Coordinates of C-alpha atoms and ligand atoms in Angstrom, one line a residue:
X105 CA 15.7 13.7 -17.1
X106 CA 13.7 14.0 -14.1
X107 CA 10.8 15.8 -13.9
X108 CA 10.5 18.5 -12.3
X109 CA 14.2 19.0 -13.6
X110 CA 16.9 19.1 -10.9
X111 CA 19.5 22.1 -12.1
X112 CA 20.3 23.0 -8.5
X113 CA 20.3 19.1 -7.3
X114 CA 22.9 18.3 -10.0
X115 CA 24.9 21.8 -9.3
X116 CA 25.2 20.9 -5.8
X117 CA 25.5 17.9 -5.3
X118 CA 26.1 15.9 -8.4
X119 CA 26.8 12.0 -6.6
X120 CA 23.7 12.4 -5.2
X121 CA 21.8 13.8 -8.0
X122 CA 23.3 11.2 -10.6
X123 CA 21.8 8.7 -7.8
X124 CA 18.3 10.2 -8.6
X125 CA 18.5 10.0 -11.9
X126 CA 19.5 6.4 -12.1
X127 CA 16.5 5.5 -9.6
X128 CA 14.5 7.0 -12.5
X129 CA 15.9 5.6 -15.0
X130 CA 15.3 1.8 -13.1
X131 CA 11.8 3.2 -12.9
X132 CA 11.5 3.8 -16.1
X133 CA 13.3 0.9 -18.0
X134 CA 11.3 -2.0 -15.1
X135 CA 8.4 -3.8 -15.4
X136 CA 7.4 -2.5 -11.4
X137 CA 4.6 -5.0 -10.2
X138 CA 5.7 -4.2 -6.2
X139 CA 2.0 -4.5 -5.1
X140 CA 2.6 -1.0 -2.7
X141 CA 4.3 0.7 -5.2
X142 CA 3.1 3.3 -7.7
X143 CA 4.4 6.7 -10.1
X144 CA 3.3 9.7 -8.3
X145 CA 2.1 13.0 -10.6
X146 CA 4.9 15.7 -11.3
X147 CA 2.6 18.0 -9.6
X148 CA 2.6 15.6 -6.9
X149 CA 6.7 15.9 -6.9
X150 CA 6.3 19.5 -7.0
X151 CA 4.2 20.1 -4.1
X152 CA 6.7 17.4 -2.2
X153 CA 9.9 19.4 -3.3
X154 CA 8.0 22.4 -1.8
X155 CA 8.7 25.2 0.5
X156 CA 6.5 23.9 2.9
X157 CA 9.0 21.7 4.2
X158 CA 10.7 24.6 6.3
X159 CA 7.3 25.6 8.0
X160 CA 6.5 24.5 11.6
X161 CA 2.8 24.1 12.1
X162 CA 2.4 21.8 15.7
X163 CA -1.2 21.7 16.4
X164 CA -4.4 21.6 14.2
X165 CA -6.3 24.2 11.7
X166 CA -6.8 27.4 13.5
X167 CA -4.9 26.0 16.7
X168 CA -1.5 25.8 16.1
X169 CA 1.7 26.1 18.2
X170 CA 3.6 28.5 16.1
X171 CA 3.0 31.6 14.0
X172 CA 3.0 32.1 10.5
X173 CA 0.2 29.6 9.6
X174 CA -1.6 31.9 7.3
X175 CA -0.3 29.3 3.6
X176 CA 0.0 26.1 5.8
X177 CA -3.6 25.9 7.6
X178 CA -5.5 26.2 4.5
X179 CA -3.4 23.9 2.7
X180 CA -4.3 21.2 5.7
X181 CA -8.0 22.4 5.5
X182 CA -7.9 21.3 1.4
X183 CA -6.2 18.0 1.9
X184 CA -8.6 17.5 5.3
X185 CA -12.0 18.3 3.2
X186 CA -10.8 16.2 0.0
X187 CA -10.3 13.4 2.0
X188 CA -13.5 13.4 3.4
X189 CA -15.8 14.3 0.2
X190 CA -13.7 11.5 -1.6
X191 CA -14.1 8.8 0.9
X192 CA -17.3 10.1 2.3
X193 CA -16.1 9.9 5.8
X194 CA -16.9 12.7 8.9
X195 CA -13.3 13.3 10.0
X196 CA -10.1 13.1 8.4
X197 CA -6.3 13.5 9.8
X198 CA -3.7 13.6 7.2
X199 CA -0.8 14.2 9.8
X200 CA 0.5 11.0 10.1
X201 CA 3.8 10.3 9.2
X202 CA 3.5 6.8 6.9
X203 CA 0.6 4.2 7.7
X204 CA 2.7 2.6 10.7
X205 CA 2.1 5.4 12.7
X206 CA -0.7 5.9 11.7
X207 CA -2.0 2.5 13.0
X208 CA -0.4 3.1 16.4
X209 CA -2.4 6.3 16.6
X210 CA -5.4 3.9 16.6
X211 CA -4.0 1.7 19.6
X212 CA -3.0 5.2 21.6
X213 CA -6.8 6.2 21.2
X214 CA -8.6 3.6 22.3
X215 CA -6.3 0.4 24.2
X216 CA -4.3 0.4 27.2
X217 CA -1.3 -1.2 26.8
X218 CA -1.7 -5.0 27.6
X219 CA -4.9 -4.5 26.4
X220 CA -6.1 -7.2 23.5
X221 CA -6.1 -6.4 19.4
X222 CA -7.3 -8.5 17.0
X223 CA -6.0 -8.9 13.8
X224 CA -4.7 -10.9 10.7
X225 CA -1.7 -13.3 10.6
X226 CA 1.8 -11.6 8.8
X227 CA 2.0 -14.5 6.8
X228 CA -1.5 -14.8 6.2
X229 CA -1.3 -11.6 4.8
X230 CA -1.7 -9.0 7.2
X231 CA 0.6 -6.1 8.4
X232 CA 3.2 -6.7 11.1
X233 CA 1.0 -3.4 12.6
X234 CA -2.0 -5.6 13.5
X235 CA -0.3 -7.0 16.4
X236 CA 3.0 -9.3 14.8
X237 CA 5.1 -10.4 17.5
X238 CA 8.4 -8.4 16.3
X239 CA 6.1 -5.2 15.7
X240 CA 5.6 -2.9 19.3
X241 CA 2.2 -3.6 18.6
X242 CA 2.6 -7.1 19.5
X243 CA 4.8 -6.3 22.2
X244 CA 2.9 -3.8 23.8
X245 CA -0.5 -5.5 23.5
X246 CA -1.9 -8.7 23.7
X247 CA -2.1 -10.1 20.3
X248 CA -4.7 -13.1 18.6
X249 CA -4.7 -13.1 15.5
X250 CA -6.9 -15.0 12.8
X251 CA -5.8 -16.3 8.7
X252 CA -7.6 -17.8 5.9
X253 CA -8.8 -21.0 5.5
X254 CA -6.1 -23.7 3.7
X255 CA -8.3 -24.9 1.6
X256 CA -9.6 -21.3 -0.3
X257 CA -7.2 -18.7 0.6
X258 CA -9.8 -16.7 1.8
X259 CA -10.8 -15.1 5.5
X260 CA -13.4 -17.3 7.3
X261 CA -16.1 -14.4 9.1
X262 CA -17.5 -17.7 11.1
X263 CA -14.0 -18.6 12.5
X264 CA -13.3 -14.8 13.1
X265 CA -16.3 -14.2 15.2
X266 CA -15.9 -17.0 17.2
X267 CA -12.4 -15.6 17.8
X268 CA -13.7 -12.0 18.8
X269 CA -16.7 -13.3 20.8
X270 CA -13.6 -15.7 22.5
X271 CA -11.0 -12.9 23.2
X272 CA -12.9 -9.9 23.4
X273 CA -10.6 -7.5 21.7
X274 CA -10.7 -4.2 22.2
X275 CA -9.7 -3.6 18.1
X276 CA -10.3 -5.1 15.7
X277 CA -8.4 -4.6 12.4
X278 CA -9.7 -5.8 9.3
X279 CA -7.1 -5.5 5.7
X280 CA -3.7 -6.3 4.7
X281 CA -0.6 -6.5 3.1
X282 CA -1.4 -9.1 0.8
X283 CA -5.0 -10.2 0.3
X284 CA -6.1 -10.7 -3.1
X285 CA -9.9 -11.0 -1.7
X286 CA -12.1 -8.3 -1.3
X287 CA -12.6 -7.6 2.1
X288 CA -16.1 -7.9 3.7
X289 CA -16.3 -4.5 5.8
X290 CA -20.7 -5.2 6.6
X291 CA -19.2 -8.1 8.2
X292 CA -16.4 -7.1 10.2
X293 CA -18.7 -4.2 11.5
X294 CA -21.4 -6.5 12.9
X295 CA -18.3 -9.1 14.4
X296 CA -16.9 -6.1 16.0
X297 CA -20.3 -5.0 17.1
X298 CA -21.0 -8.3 18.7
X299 CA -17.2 -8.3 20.2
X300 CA -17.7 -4.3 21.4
X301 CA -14.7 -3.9 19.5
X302 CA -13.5 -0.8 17.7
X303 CA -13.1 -2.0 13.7
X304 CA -10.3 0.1 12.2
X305 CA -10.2 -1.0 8.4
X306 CA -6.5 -0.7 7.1
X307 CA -7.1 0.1 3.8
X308 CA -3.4 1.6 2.8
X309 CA -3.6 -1.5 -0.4
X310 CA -7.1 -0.3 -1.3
X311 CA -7.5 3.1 -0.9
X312 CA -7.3 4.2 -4.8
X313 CA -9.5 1.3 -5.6
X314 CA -11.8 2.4 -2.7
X315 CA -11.4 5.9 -4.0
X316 CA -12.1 5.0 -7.1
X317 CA -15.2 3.1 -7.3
X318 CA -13.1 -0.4 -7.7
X319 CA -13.4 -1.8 -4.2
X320 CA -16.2 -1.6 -1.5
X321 CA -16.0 1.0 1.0
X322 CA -15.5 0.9 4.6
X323 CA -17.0 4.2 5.0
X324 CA -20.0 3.7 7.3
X325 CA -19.3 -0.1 8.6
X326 CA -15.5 0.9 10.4
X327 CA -15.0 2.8 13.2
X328 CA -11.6 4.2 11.8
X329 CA -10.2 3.7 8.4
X330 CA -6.5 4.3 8.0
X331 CA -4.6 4.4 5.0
X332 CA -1.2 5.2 3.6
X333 CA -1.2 7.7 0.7
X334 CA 1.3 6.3 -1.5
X335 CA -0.1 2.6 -2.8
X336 CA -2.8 2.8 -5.1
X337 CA -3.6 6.0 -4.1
X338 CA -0.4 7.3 -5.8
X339 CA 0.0 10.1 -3.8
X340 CA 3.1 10.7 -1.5
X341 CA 4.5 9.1 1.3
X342 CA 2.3 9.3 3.8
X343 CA -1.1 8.6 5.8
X344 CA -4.8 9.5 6.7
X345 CA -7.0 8.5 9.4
X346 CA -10.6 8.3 8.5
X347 CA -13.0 8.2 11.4
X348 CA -16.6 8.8 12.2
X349 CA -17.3 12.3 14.2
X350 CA -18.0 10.3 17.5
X351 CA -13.9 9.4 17.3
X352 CA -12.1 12.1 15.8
X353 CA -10.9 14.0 19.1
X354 CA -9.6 11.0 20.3
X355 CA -7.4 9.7 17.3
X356 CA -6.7 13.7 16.7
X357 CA -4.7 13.8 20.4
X358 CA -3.4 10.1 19.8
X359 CA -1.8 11.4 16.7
X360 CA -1.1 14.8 18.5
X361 CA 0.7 15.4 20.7
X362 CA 0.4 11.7 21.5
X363 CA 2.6 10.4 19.2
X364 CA 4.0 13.1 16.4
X365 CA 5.3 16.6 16.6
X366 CA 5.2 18.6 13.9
X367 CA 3.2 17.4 10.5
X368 CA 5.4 17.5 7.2
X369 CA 3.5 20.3 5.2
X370 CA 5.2 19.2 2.0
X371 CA 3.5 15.7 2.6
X372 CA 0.0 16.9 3.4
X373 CA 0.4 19.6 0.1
X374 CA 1.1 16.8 -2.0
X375 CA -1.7 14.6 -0.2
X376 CA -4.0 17.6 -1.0
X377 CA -3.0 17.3 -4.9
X378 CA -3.2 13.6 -5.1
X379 CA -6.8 14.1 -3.4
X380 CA -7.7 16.1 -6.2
X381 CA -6.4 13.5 -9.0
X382 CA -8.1 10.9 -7.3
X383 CA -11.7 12.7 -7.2
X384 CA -11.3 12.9 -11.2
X385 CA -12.7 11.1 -13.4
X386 CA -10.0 9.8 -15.1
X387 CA -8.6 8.1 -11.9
X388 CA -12.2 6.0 -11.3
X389 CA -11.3 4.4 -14.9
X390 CA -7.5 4.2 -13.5
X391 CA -8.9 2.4 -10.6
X392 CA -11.3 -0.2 -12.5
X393 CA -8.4 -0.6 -15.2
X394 CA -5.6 -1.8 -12.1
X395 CA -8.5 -4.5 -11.2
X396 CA -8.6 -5.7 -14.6
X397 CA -4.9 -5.8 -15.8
X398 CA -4.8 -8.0 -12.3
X399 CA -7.3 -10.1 -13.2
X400 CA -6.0 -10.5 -16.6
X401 CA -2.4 -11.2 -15.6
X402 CA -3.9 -13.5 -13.0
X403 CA -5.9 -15.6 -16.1
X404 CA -2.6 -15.4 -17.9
X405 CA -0.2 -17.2 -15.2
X406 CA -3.1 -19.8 -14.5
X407 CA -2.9 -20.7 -18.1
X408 CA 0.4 -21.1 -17.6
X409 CA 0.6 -23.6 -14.6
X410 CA 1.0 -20.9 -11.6
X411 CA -0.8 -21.6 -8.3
X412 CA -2.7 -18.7 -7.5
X413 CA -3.4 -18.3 -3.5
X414 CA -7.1 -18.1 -3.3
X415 CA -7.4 -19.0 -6.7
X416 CA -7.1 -15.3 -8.4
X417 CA -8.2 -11.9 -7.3
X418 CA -10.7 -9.2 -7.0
X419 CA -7.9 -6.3 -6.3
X420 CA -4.5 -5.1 -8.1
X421 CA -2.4 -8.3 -5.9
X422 CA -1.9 -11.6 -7.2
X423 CA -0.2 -14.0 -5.1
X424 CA 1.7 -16.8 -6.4
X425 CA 2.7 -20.1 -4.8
X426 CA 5.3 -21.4 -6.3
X427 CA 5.7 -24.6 -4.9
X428 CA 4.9 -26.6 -8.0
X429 CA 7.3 -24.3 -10.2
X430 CA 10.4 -25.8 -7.8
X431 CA 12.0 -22.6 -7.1
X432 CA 11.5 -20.7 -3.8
X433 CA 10.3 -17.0 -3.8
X434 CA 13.9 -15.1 -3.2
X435 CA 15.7 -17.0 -6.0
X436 CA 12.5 -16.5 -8.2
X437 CA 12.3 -13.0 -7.4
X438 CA 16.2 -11.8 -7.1
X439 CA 16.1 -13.4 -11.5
X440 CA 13.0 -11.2 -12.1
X441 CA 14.7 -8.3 -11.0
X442 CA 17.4 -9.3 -13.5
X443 CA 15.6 -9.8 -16.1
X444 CA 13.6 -6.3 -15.8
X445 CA 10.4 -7.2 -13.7
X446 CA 10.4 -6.0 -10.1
X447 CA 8.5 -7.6 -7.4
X448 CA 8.9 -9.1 -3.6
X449 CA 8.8 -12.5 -2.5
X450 CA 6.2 -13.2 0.0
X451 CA 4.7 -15.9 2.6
X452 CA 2.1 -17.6 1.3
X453 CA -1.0 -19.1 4.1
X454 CA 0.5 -22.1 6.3
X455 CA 3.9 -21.3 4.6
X456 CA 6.3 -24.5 4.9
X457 CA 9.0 -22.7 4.7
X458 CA 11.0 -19.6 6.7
X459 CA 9.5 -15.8 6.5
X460 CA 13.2 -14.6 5.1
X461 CA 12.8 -17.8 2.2
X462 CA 9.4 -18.0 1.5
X463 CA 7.3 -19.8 -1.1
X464 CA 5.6 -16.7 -2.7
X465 CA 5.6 -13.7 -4.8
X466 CA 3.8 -11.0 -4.3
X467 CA 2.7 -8.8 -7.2
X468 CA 0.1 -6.0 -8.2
X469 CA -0.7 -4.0 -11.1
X470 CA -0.6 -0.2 -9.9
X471 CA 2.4 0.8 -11.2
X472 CA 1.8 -0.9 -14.2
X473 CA -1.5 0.5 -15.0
X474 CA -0.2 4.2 -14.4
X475 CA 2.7 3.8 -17.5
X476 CA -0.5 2.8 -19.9
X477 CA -0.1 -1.1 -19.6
X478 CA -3.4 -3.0 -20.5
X479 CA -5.1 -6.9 -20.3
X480 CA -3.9 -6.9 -24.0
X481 CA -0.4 -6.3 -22.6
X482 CA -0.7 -9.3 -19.3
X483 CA -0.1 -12.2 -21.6
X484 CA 3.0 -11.2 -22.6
X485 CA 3.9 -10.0 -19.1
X486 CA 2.7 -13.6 -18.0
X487 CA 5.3 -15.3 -20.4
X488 CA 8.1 -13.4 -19.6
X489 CA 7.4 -13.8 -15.7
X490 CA 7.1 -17.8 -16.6
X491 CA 10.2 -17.9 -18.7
X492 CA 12.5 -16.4 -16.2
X493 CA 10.9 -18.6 -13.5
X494 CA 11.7 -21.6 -15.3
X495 CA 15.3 -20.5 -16.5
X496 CA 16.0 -18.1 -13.3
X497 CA 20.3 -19.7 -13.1
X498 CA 20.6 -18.5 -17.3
X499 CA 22.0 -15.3 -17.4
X500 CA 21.8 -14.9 -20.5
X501 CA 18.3 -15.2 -20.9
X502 CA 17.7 -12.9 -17.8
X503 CA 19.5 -10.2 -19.6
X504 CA 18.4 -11.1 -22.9
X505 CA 14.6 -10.1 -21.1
X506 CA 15.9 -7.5 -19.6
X507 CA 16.5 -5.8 -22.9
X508 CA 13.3 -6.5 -24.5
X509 CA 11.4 -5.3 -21.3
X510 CA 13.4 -2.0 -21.5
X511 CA 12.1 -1.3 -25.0
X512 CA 8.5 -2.7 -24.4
X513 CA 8.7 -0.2 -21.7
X514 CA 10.6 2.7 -23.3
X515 CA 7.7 3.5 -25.4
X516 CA 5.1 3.9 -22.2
X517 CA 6.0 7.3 -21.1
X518 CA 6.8 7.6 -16.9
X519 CA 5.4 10.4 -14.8
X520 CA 8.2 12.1 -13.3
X521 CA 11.1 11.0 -15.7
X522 CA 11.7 10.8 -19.3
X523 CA 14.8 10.1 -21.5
X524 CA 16.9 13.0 -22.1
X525 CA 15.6 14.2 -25.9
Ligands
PLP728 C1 1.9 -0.5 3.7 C2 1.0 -0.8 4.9 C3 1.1 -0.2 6.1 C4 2.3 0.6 6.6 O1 2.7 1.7 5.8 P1 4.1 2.3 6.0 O2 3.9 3.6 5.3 O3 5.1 1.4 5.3 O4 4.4 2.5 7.4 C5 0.2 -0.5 7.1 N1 -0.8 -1.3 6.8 C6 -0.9 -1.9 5.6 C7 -2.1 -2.8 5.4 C8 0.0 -1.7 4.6 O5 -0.1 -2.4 3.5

């Protein structure tokens, strides 16, 4: 049953509510290791399933486009001060629609089009965002883009300022969609300083480990920090952008009017709550307890022959090259769906083979780590994820996992869903 419970959903419109339920239920009955992915709060839900979807509100606290603003601009004003006593930061904007936009904000406040951005690879592990060819933001700028090195996995700052100092970007993007490293943000600062570059750290991967005390900060190296809300965060879907006091006008117009109309109230309500989880306690032991159940599961597969890119991690993602396993990552990752455990296949650096049949899987431990899971529980996750990749063409063992997996994680109680009593 979902919670909160959906009487009038089910009344209404029962195709689509039965829909919702079964989404919860594969929630609930999967091992999720999707390294973006996470289980929002109920109150979270609740503030999203809000009212404050049907308000209007174009414009900022105190100078907005419409009447009737007396609920909505405090409830901006919360989200916009949690967000900057929890990441320490002078301005906030939590209007953007998801972290894409957000991004493109950054590019409307400060680059012309044509005009050069600098940022990682796709298949070394950044975001198609940071300038990828298919992405508008490779189309519409002027794209170079630096990796890791082959032989650790890991950025090289040396070969990354000689880039800048080269090509004299404009921005400079630092983060990504799959970098199990911890990312050197003293370091980008002084490249971009060198470069007279903007630095905008992407931190939508990081941002509850930031938040949480698990992760350096950008805060006070980048220019701009933008994040989605929804990764390890585990709020809604949706975006900030951080910025220091010398920037905020500018990303404030590129976001509006530059490039949004109205912001979605329900989102930045639910932002506000997540805030407010995040700033707790509990969630700095949440944070440090993701980093360990990926370091643990890391261990695990090394001790069970998997090639790690980079060798391990520092973060919640593990990638895994799984070259020496003889499977590729679709095949690998289409059995562990089968069999109960829910990841992506990924590139992996200086991929041999095609971005749609890739080498890797991508995984990370946030999900996990919010339905109780521990390092005394990785091992075990470890040897099922080895099993299946070894059988992935034997049915019956696929479903034979799936089954144990479901009871392993029957008894770890989901926020937002639990079995009918
Ligand atoms: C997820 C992600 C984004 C994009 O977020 P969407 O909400 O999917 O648009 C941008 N940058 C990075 C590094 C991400 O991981």
């Amino acid at each position: 049953m979902h919670q909160p419970a959906l009487p009038h959903l089910h009344a209404a419109d029962p195709a689509l509510a039965a829909l919702i339920e079964g989404e919860a239920t594969r929630q609930h009955d999967k091992i999720r290791l999707i390294a973006s992915e996470n289980y929002v709060s109920p109150a979270v839900l609740e503030a999203t399933g809000s009212v404050l979807t049907n308000k209007y509100s174009e414009g900022y606290v105190g100078r907005r486009y419409y009447e009737g603003q007396q609920f909505v601009d405090p409830v901006e004003e919360l989200a916009v001060e949690r967000a900057k006593a929890l990441f320490g930061v002078e301005h906030a904007n939590v209007q953007p629609y998801s972290g894409s936009p957000a991004n493109l904000a950054a590019y409307l406040a400060f680059l012309e089009p044509g005009d050069t951005v600098m940022g990682m690879a796709l298949p070394m592990g950044g975001h198609l965002t940071h300038g990828w060819s298919v992405s508008a933001t490779g189309r519409w700028f002027t794209p170079v883009r630096y990796g890791v090195r082959a032989d650790t996995g890991r950025v090289d700052l040396d070969e990354v300022r000689d880039l800048a100092l080269k090509e004299r970007p404009k921005l400079i993007f630092c983060g990504g969609t799959a970098i199990p490293r911890t990312i050197d943000y003293p370091a980008f600062a002084e490249i971009a300083r060198e470069a007279g570059a903007v630095l905008a750290a992407d931190i939508a991967h990081l941002a509850g480990l930031i938040a949480g005390g698990a992760h350096p900060s950008p805060a006070g190296h980048a220019d701009v920090i933008t994040t989605t809300t929804h990764k390890t965060l585990r709020g809604p879907r949706g975006a900030m952008i951080m910025s220091t006091a010398e920037h905020a006008a500018a990303l404030d117009k590129a976001v509006f009017p530059g490039l949004q109309g109205g912001p979605h109230n329900h989102t930045t309500a639910a932002i506000a709550v997540a805030l407010k989880e995040a700033a707790a306690p509990a969630f700095s032991a949440y944070a440090h307890q993701i980093v360990a159940n990926a370091k643990a599961l890391a261990q695990a597969l090394l001790e069970r022959g998997f090639d790690l890119v980079s060798g391990g991690t520092d973060n919640h993602l593990v990638l895994i090259d799984l070259t020496n396993k003889g499977v590729a990552g679709k095949p690998a990752a289409r059995a562990l769906d089968e069999a109960g455990i829910e990841l992506n296949h990924n590139t992996v650096p200086f991929d041999p083979r095609k971005p749609f049949d890739p080498s890797g899987l991508r995984l990370g431990t946030a999900a996990i780590t919010t339905r109780g899971l521990t390092e005394a529980d990785m091992p075990r996750v470890a040897a099922w994820i080895d099993e299946v990749v070894r059988a992935h063409e034997d049915t019956g063992l696929l479903s034979r996992i799936a089954a144990e997996i479901r009871e392993f994680m029957g008894a770890r109680p989901m926020p937002g869903w639990a079995p009918a009593p």
